[in-house]
Short mmCIF file of C-alpha atoms in Angstrom, two decimals:
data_model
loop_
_atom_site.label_atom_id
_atom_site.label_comp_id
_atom_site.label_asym_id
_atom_site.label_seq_id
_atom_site.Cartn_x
_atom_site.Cartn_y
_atom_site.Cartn_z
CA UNK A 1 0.00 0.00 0.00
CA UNK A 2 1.14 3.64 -0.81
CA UNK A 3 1.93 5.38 2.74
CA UNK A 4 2.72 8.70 0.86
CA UNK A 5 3.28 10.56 -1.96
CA UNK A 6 6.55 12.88 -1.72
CA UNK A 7 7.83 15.82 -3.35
CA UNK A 8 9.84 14.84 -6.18
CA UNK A 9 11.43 18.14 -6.67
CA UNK A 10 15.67 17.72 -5.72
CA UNK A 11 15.08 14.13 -6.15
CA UNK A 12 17.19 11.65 -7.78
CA UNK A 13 16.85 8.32 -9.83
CA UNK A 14 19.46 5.41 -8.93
CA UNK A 15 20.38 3.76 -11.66
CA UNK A 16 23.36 1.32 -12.54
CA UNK A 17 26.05 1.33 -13.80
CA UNK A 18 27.11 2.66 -10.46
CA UNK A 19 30.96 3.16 -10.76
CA UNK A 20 33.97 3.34 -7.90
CA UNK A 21 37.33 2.83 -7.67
CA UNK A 22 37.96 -1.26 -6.71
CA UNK A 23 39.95 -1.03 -3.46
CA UNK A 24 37.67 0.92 -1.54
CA UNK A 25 34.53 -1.05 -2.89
CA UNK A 26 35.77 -4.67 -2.20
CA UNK A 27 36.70 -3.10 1.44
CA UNK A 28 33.47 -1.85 1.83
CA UNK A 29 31.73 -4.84 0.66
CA UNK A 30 33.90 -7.26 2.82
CA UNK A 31 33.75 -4.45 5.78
CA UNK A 32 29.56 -4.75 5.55
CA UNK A 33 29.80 -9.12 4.90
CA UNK A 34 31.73 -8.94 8.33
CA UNK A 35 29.45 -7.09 10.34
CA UNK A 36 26.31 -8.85 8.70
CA UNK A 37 24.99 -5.55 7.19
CA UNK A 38 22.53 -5.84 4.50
CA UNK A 39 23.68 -4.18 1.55
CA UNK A 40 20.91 -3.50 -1.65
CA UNK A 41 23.79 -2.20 -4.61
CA UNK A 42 27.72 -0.72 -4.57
CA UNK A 43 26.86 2.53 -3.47
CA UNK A 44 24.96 1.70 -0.40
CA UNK A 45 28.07 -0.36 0.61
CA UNK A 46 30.16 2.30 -0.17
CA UNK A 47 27.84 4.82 2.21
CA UNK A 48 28.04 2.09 4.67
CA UNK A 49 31.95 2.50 4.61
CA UNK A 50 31.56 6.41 5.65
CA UNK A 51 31.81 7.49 2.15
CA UNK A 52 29.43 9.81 0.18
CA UNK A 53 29.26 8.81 -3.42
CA UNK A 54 28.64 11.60 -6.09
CA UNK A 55 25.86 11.73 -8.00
CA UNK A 56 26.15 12.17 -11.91
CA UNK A 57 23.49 13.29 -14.45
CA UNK A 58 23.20 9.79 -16.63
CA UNK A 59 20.57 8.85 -19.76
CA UNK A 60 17.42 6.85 -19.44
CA UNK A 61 19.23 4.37 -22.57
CA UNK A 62 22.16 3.71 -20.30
CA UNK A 63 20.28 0.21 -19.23
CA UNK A 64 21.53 -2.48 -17.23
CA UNK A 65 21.40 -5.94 -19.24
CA UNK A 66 20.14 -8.60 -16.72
CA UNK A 67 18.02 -10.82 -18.63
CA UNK A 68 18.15 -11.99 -22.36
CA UNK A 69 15.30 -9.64 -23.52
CA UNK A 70 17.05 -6.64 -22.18
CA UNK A 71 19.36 -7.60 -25.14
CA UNK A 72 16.47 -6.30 -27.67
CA UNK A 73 16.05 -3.04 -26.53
CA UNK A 74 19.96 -2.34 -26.03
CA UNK A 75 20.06 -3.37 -29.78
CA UNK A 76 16.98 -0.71 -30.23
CA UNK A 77 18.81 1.78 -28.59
CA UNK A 78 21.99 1.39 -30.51
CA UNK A 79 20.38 1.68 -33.77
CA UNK A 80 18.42 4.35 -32.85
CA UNK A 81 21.76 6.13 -31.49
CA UNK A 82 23.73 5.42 -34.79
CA UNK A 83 20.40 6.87 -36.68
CA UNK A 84 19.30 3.84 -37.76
CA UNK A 85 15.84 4.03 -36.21
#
């Protein structure tokens, strides 16, 4: 059920590919795996580690591919990119 409805003004969209440098990631994700703490993507293991990632403007066609049908619309996207509609 929807508890509320918020402001979306100064909000932000997570999306992946989230990007750090390796040494303090695999820290942070072994530092939260120690202490059992429940970690949802690389950034929130990264905040977990004390550090505040930056945010970057990114483009809705920057999708992750996860399952085989995600391969169709990258392959829409590219054409449509090279102007191949």
């Amino acid at each position: 059920m929807i508890q509320e409805t918020v402001c979306r003004q100064g909000l932000w969209r997570a999306a992946t590919p989230q990007m750090f440098r390796l040494a303090p990631l695999s820290e942070a994700l072994i530092s939260a795996a120690e202490k059992s703490l429940a970690v949802t993507d690389e950034a929130s293991a990264i905040e977990l580690a004390g550090y505040q990632p930056r945010m970057v403007e990114g483009h809705s066609d920057n999708i992750k591919i996860t399952v085989p049908q995600d391969l169709a619309l990258a392959a829409l996207y590219l054409r449509q990119q090279a102007g191949g509609n």
